[in-house]
Coordinates of C-alpha atoms in Angstrom, one line a residue:
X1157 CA 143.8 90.1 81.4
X1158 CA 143.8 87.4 78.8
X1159 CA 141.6 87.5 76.0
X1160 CA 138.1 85.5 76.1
X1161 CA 136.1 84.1 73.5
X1162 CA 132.0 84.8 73.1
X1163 CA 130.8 82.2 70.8
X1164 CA 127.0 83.4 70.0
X1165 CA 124.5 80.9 68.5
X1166 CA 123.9 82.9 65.3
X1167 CA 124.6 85.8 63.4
X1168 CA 121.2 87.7 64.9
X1169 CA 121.1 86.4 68.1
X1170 CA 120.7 89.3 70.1
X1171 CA 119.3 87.6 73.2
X1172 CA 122.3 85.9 73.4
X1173 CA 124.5 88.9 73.0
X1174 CA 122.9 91.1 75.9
X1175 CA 123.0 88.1 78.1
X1176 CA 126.6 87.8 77.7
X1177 CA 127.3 91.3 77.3
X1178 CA 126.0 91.9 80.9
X1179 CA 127.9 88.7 82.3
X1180 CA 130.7 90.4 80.8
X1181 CA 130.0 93.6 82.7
X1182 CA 129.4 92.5 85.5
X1183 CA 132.9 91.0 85.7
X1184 CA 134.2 94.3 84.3
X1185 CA 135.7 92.6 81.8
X1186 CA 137.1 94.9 79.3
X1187 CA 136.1 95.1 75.8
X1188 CA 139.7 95.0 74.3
X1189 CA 139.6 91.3 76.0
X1190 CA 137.0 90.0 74.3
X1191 CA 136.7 88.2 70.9
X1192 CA 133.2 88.1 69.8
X1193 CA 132.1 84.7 67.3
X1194 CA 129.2 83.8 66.2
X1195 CA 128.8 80.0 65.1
X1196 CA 129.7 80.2 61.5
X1197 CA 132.3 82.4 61.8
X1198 CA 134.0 80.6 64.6
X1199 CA 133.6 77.1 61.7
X1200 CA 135.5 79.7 59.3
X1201 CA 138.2 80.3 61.7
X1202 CA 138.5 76.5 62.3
X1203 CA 141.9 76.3 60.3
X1204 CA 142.8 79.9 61.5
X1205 CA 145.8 80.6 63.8
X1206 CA 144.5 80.6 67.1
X1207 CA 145.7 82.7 70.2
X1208 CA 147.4 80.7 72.8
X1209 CA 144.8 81.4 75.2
X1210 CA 141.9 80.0 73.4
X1211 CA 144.2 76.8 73.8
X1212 CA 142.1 77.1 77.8
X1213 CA 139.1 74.9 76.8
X1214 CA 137.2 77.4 79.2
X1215 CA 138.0 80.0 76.6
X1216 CA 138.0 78.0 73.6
X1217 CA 134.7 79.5 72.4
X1218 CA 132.5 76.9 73.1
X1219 CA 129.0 78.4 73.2
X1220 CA 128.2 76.0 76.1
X1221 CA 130.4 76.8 78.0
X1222 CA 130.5 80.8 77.2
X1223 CA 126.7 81.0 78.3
X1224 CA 127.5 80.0 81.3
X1225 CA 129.0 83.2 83.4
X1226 CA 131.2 80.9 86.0
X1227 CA 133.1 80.1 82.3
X1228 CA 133.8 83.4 80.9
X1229 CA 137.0 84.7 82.8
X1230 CA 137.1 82.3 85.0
X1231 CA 140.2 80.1 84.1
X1232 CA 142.1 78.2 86.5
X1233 CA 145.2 80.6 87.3
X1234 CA 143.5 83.6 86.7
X1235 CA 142.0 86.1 89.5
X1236 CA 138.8 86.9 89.4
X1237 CA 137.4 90.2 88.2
X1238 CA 136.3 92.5 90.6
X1239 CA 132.2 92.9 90.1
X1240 CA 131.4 96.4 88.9
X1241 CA 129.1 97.6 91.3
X1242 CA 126.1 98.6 88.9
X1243 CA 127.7 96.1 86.3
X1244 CA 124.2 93.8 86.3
X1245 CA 121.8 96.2 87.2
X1246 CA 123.7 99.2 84.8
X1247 CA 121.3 101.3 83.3
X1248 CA 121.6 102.3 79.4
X1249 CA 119.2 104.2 77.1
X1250 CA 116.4 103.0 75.6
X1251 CA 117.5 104.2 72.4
X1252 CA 120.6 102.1 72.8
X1253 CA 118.8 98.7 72.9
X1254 CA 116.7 99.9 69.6
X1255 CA 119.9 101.0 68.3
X1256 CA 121.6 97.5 69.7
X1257 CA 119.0 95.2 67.7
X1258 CA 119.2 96.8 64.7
X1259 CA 123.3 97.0 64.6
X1260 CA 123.1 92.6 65.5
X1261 CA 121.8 92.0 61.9
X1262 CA 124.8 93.9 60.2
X1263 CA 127.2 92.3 58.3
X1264 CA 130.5 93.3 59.8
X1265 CA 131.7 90.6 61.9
X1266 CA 133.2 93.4 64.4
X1267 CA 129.7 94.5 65.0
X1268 CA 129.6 92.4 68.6
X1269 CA 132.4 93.9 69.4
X1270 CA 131.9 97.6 69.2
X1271 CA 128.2 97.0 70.6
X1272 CA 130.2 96.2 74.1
X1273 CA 132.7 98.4 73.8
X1274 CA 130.1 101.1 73.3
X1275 CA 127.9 99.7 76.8
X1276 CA 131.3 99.7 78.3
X1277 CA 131.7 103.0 77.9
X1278 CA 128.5 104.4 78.7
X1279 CA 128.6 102.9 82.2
X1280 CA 132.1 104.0 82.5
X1281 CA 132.1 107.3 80.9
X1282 CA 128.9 109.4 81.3
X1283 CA 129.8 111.9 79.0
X1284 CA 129.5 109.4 76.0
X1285 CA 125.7 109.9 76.1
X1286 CA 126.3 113.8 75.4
X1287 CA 128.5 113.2 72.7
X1288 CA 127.0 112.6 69.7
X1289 CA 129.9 112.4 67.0
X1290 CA 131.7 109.9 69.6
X1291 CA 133.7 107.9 66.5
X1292 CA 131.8 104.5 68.1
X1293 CA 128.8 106.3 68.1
X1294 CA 128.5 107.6 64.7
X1295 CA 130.0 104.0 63.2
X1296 CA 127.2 101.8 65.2
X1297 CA 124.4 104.9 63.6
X1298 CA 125.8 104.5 60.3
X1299 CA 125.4 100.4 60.5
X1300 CA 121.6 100.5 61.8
X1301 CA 120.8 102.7 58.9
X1302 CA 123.3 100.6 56.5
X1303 CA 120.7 97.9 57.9
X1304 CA 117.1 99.8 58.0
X1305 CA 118.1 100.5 54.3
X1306 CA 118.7 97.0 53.2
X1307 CA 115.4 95.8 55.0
X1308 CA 113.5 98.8 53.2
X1309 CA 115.4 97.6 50.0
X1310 CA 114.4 94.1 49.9
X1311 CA 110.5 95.0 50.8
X1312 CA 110.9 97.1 47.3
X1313 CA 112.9 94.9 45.4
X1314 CA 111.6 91.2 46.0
X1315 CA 109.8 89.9 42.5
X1316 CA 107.9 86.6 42.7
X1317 CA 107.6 84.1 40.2
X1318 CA 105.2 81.7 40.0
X1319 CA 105.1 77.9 39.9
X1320 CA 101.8 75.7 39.2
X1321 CA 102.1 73.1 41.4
X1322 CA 101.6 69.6 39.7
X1323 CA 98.7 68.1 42.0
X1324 CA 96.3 71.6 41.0
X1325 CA 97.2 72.8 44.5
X1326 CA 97.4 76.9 45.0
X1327 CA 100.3 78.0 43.0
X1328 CA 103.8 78.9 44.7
X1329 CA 105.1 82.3 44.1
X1330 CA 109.1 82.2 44.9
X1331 CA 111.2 85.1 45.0
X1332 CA 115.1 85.3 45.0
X1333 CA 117.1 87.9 47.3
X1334 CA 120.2 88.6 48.2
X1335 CA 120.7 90.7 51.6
X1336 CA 123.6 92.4 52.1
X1337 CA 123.1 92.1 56.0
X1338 CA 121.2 89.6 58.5
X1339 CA 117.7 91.2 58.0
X1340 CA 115.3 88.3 56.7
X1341 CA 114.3 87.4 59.6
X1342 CA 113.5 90.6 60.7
X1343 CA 111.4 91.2 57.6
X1344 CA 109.4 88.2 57.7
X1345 CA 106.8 89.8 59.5
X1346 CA 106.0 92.3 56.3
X1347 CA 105.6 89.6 54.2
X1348 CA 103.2 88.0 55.8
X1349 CA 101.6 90.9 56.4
X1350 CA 101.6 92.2 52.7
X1351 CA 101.0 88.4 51.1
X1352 CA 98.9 87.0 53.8
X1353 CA 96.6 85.3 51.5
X1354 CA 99.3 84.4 48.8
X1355 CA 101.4 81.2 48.7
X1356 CA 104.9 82.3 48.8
X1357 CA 108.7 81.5 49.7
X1358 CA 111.7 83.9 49.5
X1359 CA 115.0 82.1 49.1
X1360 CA 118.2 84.2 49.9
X1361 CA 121.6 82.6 50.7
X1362 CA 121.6 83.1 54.4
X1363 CA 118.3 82.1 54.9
X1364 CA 114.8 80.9 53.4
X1365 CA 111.2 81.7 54.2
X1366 CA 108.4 79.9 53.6
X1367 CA 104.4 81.1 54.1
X1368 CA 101.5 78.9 54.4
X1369 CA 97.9 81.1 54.4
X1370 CA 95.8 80.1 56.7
X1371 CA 93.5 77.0 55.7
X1372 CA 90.0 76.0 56.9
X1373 CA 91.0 74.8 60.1
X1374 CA 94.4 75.5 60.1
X1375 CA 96.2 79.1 60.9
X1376 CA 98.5 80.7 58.4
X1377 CA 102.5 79.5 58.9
X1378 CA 105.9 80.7 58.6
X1379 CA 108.8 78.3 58.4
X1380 CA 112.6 79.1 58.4
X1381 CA 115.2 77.2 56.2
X1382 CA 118.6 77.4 55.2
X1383 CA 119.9 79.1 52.2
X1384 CA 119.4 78.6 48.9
X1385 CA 121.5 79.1 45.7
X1386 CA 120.4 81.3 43.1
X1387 CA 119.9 78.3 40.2
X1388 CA 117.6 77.0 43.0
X1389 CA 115.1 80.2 42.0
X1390 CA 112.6 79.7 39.3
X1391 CA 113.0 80.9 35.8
X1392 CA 111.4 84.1 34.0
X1393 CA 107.2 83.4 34.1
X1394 CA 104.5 85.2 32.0
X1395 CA 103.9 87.5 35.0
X1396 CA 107.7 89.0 34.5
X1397 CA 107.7 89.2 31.2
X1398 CA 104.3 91.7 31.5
X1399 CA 106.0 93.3 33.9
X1400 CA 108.8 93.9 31.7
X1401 CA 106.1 95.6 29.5
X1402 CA 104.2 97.7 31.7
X1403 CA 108.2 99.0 32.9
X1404 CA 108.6 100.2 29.1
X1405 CA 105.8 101.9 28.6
X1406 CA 105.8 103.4 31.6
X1407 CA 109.6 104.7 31.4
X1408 CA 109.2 108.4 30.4
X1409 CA 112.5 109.4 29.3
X1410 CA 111.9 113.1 29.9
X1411 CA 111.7 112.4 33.1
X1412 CA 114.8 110.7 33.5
X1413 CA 117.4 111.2 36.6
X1414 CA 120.1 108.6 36.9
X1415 CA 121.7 109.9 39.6
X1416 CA 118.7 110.0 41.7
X1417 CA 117.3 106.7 40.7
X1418 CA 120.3 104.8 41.1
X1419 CA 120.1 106.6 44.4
X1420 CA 116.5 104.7 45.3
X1421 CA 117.9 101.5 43.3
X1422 CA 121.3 101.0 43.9
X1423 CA 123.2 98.9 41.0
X1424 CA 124.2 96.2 43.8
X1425 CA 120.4 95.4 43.6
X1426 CA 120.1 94.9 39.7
X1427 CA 121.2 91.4 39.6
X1428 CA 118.1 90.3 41.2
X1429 CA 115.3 93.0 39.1
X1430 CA 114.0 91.8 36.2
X1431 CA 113.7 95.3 35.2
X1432 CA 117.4 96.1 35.2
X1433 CA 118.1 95.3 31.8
X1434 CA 115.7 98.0 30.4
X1435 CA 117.8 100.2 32.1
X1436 CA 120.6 101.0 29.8
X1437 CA 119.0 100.9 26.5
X1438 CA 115.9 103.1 27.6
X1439 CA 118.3 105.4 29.3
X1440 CA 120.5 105.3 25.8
X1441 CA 117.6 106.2 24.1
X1442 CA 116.1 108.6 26.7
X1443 CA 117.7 112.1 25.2
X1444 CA 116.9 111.5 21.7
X1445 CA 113.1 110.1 22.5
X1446 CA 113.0 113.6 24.9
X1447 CA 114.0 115.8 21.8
X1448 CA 111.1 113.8 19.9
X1449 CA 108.4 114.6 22.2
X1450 CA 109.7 118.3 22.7
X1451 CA 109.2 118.5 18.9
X1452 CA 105.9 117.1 18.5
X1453 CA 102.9 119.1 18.2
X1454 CA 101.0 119.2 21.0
X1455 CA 98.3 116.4 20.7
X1456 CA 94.1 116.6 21.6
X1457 CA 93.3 114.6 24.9
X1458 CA 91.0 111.5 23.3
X1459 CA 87.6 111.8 24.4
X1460 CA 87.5 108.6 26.4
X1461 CA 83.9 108.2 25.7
X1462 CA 81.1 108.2 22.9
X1463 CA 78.5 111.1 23.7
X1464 CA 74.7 109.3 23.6
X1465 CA 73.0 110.5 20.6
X1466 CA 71.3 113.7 20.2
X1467 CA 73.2 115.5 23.4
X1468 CA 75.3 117.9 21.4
X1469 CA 73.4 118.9 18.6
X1470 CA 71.0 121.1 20.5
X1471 CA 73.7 122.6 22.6
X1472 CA 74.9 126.3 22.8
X1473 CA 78.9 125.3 23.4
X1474 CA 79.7 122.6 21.7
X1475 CA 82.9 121.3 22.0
X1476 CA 85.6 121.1 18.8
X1477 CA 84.7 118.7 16.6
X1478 CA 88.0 116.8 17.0
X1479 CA 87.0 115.8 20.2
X1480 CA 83.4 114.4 19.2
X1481 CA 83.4 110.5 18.7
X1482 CA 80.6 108.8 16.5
X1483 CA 76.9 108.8 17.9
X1484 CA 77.0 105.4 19.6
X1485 CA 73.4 105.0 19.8
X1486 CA 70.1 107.3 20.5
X1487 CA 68.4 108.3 23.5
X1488 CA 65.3 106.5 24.6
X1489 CA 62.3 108.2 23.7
X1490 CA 61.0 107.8 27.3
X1491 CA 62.3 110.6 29.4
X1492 CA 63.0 108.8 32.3
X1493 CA 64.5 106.5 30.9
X1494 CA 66.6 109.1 28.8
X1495 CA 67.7 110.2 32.5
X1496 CA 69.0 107.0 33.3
X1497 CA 71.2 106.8 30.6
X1498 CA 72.4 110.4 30.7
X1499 CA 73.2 109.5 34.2
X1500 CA 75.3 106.6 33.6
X1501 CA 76.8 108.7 31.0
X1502 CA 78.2 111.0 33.2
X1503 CA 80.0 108.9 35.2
X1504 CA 82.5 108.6 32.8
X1505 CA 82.8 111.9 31.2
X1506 CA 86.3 113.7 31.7
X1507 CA 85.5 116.1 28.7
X1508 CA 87.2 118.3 30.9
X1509 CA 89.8 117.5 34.2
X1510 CA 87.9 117.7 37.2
X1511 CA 86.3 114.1 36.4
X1512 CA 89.3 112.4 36.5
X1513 CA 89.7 113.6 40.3
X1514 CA 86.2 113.4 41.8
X1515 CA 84.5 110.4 43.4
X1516 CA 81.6 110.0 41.0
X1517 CA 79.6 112.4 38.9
X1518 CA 76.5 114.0 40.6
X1519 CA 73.3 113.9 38.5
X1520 CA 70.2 115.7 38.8
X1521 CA 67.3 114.1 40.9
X1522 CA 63.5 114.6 41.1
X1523 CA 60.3 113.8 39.0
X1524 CA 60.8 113.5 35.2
X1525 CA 58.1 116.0 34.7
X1526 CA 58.5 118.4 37.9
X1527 CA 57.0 121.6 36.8
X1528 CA 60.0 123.9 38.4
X1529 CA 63.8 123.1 38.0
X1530 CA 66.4 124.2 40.0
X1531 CA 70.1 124.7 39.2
X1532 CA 73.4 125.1 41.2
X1533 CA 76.7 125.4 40.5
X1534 CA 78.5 122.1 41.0
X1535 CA 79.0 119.0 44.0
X1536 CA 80.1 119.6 47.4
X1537 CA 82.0 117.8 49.2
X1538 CA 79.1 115.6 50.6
X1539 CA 77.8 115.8 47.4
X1540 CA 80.6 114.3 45.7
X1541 CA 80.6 111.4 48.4
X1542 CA 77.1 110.3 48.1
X1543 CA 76.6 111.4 44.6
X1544 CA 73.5 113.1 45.4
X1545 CA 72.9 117.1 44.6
X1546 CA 72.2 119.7 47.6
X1547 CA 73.0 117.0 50.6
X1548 CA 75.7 119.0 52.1
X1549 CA 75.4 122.4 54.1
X1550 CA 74.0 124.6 51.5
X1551 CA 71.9 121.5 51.0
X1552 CA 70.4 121.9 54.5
X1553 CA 69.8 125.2 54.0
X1554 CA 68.1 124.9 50.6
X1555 CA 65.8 122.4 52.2
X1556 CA 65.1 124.6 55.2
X1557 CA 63.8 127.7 52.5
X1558 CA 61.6 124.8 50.7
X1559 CA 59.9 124.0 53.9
X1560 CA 59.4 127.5 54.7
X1561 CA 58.3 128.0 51.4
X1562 CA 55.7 125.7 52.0
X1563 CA 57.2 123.7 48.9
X1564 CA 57.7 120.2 49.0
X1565 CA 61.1 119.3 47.8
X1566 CA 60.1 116.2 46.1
X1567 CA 58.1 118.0 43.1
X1568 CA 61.4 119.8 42.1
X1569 CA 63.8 118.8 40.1
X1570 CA 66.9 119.7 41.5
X1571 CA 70.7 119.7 39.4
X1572 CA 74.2 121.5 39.0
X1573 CA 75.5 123.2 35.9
X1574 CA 78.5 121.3 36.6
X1575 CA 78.4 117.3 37.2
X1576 CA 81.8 116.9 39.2
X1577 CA 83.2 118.1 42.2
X1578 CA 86.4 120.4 41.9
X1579 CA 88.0 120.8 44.8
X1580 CA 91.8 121.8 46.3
X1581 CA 93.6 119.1 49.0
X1582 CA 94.6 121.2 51.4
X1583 CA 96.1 118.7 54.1
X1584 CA 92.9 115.9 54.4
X1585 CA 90.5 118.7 53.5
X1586 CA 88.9 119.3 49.8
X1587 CA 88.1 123.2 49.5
X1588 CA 85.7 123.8 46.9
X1589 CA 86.6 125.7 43.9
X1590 CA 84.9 127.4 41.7
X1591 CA 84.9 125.9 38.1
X1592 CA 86.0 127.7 34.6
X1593 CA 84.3 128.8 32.3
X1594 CA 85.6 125.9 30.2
X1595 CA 84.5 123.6 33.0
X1596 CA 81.3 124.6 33.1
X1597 CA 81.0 125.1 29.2
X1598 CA 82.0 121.7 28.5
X1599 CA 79.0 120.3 31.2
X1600 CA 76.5 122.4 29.6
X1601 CA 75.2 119.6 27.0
X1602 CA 74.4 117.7 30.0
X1603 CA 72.1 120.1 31.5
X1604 CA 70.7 121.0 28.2
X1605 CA 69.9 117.4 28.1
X1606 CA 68.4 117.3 31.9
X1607 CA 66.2 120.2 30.7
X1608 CA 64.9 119.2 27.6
X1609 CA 64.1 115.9 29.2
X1610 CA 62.0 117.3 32.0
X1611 CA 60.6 119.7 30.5
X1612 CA 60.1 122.3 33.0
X1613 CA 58.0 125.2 33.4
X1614 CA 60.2 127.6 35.0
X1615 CA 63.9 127.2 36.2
X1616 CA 65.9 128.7 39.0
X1617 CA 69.1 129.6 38.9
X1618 CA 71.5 129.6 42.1
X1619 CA 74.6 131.7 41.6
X1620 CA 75.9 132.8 38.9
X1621 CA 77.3 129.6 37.3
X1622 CA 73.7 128.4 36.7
X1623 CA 72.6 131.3 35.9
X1624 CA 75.2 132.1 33.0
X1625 CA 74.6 128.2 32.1
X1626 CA 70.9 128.8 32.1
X1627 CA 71.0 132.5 30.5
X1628 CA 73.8 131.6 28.0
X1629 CA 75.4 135.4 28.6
X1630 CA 77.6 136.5 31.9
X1631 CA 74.8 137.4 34.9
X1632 CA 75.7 139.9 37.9
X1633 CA 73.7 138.2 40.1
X1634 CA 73.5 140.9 43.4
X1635 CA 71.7 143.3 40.1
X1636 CA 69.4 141.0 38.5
X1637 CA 68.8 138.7 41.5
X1638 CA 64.9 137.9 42.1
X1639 CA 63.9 138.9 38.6
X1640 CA 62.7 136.8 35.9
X1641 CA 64.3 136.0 32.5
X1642 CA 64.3 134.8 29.4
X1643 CA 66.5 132.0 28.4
X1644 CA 67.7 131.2 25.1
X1645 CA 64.9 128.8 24.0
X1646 CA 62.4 131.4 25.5
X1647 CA 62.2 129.8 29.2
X1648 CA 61.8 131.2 32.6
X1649 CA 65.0 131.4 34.7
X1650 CA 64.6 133.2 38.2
X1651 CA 68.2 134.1 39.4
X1652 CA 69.3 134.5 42.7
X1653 CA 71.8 133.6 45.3
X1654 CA 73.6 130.0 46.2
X1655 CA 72.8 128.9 49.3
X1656 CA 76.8 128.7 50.0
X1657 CA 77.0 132.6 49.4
X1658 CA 74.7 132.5 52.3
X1659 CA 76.6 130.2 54.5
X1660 CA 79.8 132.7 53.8
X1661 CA 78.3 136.0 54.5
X1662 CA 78.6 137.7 57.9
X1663 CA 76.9 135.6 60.5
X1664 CA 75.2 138.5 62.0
X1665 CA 73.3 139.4 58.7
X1666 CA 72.8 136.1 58.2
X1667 CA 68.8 135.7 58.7
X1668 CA 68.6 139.4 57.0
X1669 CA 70.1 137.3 53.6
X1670 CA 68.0 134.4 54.8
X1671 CA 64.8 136.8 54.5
X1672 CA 65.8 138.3 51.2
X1673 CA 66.6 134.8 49.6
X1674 CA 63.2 133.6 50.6
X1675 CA 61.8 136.6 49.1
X1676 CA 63.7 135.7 45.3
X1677 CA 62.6 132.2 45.7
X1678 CA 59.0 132.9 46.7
X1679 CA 58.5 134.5 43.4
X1680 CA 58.8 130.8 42.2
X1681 CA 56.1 129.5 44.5
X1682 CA 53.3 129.2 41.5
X1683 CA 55.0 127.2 39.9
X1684 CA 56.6 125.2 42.8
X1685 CA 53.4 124.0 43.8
X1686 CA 51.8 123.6 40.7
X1687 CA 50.8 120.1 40.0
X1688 CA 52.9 118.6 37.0

């Protein structure tokens, strides 16, 4: 059979393929006698050596006359193909149409071709869907990832620059890519997803896109062009050259893997990132600036903010001295109002690591002058998301021995030893765990300021965190559990279980602990109810 020419109407025009493919099929025409073109490549070819039988206007190439199935294989002379009986109506994977659109946008102008041969071959050869290292097979799998990994590149690698427009209008941000396949179409959709809001156009030589956001009264727009040139792109702005240094600070040369990021950011890529030429001289520089830091001393994390006057000079643990900025300025003289500002303090203490990775410090709550303080170990979960203490489960449970207790939880002061949550991800799930020693050391001052602030009569102590915070000296709580003692200073600290340690035990025994708790607690009922 003589050899036919498919003239598509662009490089990604995939609509157009499957419609001809199937034409094609149906005719059982085979793939060795077909020449697939696409529009520009069929103006390359214009001074190219043609076949003799492309000489047959009807199989010149002509898209018009290509779409049309009478055209295709139809020439004057030449019998007509026998129809395949399922040729139309075949039936292919799913998986090969996916696989289909994503092989269009490749490069390789033989990409047509093998797409065909491959449908050919899957209605004529059944087997071919069993064989998974097929040669035509593998080669159209290793162009759709050739192709998901350019789209995936360019999302990474696009940098905008902007440009003030003249008349005060919102400023342009343009970007300059170069593709390696037919894929910005395909990405256009991320774009305007990602920069919906943003003014923007992405010029590449194959193709431009432009975004509009949406106006009042007019909906967001996306308009197509035709390439651009690189010189057409703008020139370095004050936005790249900060980006240039946040790259260099943030390079850490002990860190350094060439292989593996030139791996995730391939050199073809580097014309078109700013970034690129820091490459060499920071990776030049990387081994001896490694041997530097290796040979440093280890340095103090800098306290990132001021203690508030008069926190550390009454407490039990204080911390090193290198680590203590200047006195800022003094508490208030009014308690609350001292609360408030020990409060806000919190919120940005990381004098030790578990601030940095909680939601918010949780501060105590209740009257300035409550006669009976109470103290557990640190934030829950729930705790940690509303920033309020005893909310969560043990929380609950707490509340239910207050009522029971005939106590009314809004006469209590109720705190933790430790202000943040520490916690371990385990999938979506934070697990409480317990803090250090250090942890809890290095919260004490704010405690110590909670209690000299309100003043209380008598303290409780839940679990053995508060209770060592409280007692200043390591406390077996199941020994000395519903007893009084003295604190440092001389106050009253009634130790006994966390409500948690409750909540853990053996369900069965579980109102037998409930009982007993009540019983340490109740010991506290005087002073609960007394009137501040």
């Amino acid at each position: 059979m003589a050899t036919q020419t498919i003239t598509l109407d662009g490089d990604t025009d995939w609509p157009g393929f499957r419609r001809e493919a199937r034409g094609l099929l149906t005719r059982q025409v085979p793939p060795d006698d077909i020449v697939w073109h696409t529009r520009e490549s069929a103006e390359l070819d214009l001074f190219a050596s043609l076949p003799d039988e492309l000489d047959d206007p009807e199989a010149s190439g002509d898209f018009a006359d290509a779409a049309s199935p009478a055209s295709v294989g139809e020439a004057p002379g030449r019998p007509a193909p026998t129809p395949h009986p399922g040729g139309a109506s075949a039936v292919v994977p799913p998986a090969f149409l996916r696989l289909c659109e994503t092989v269009v946008l490749h490069e390789d102008p033989a990409r047509f071709g093998l797409l065909y041969r491959l449908l050919w071959r899957l209605v004529h050869e059944p087997g071919l869907r069993d064989d998974p290292i097929d040669p035509d097979r593998v080669r159209a799998q290793h162009m759709a990832q050739a192709v998901r990994r350019d789209m995936h590149k360019m999302k990474a690698f696009v940098r905008f620059r902007s440009i003030e427009q003249a008349d005060g209008g919102a400023t342009l941000h343009v970007a300059w890519f170069e593709p390696f396949h037919h894929i910005v179409e395909a990405v256009a959709s991320f774009f305007v997803r990602r920069f919906t809001s943003m003014r923007w156009a992405i010029m590449t030589p194959e193709r431009s896109l432009r975004w509009e956001p949406a106006a009042a009264g007019r909906e967001g727009t996306l308009t197509f062009g035709p390439g651009a040139r690189r010189e057409d792109a703008p020139p370095a702005d004050a936005g790249e050259a900060l980006w240039l240094t946040y790259y260099r600070h943030i390079f850490n040369p002990a860190r350094l893997k060439l292989a593996m990021m030139q791996k995730e950011m391939p050199r073809r890529y580097w014309r078109n990132l700013p970034e690129a030429e820091l490459i060499t001289p920071l990776s030049v520089e990387a081994m001896a600036r490694s041997g530097r830091m290796i040979e440093a001393p280890a340095s103090v994390p800098a306290r990132r903010i001021a203690p508030v006057a008069g926190l550390r000079k009454h407490a039990r643990s204080p911390a090193p001295d290198a680590v203590l900025a200047p006195m800022p300025q003094a508490l208030s003289s009014d308690p609350a109002e001292a609360l408030s500002q020990l409060r806000e303090a919190t919120q940005r203490c990381r004098e030790c690591p578990i601030g940095a990775h909680a939601t918010q410090a949780v501060f105590g709550e209740g009257p300035v002058r409550a006669a009976l303080m109470v103290v557990g170990e640190q934030p829950g979960d729930q705790e940690d998301l509303r920033g309020r203490p005893f909310v969560g489960p043990s929380g609950r449970l707490f509340d239910r021995a207050v009522a029971d207790l005939g106590w009314a939880r809004e006469t209590l002061y109720v705190t933790n030893a430790v202000k943040h949550f520490k916690f371990e991800l385990r999938g979506k799930r934070r697990i409480h765990k317990t803090p250090s020693q250090q942890e809890a050391a290095a919260c004490l001052h704010w405690l110590e300021s909670e209690v000299r602030q309100v003043r209380p009569r008598a303290l409780v102590a839940l679990g053995a965190t508060a209770a060592r915070a409280l007692l200043g000296r390591p406390v077996a709580v199941m020994k000395e559990r519903g007893q009084w003692h003295a604190g440092p200073q001389g106050e009253q600290v009634l130790v006994t279980l966390h409500p948690s340690a409750l909540l853990r035990g053996d369900p069965a025994l579980q109102e037998e602990a409930y009982a007993r708790w009540l019983e340490d607690l109740a010991l506290a009922t005087a002073v609960a109810q007394a009137v501040a």
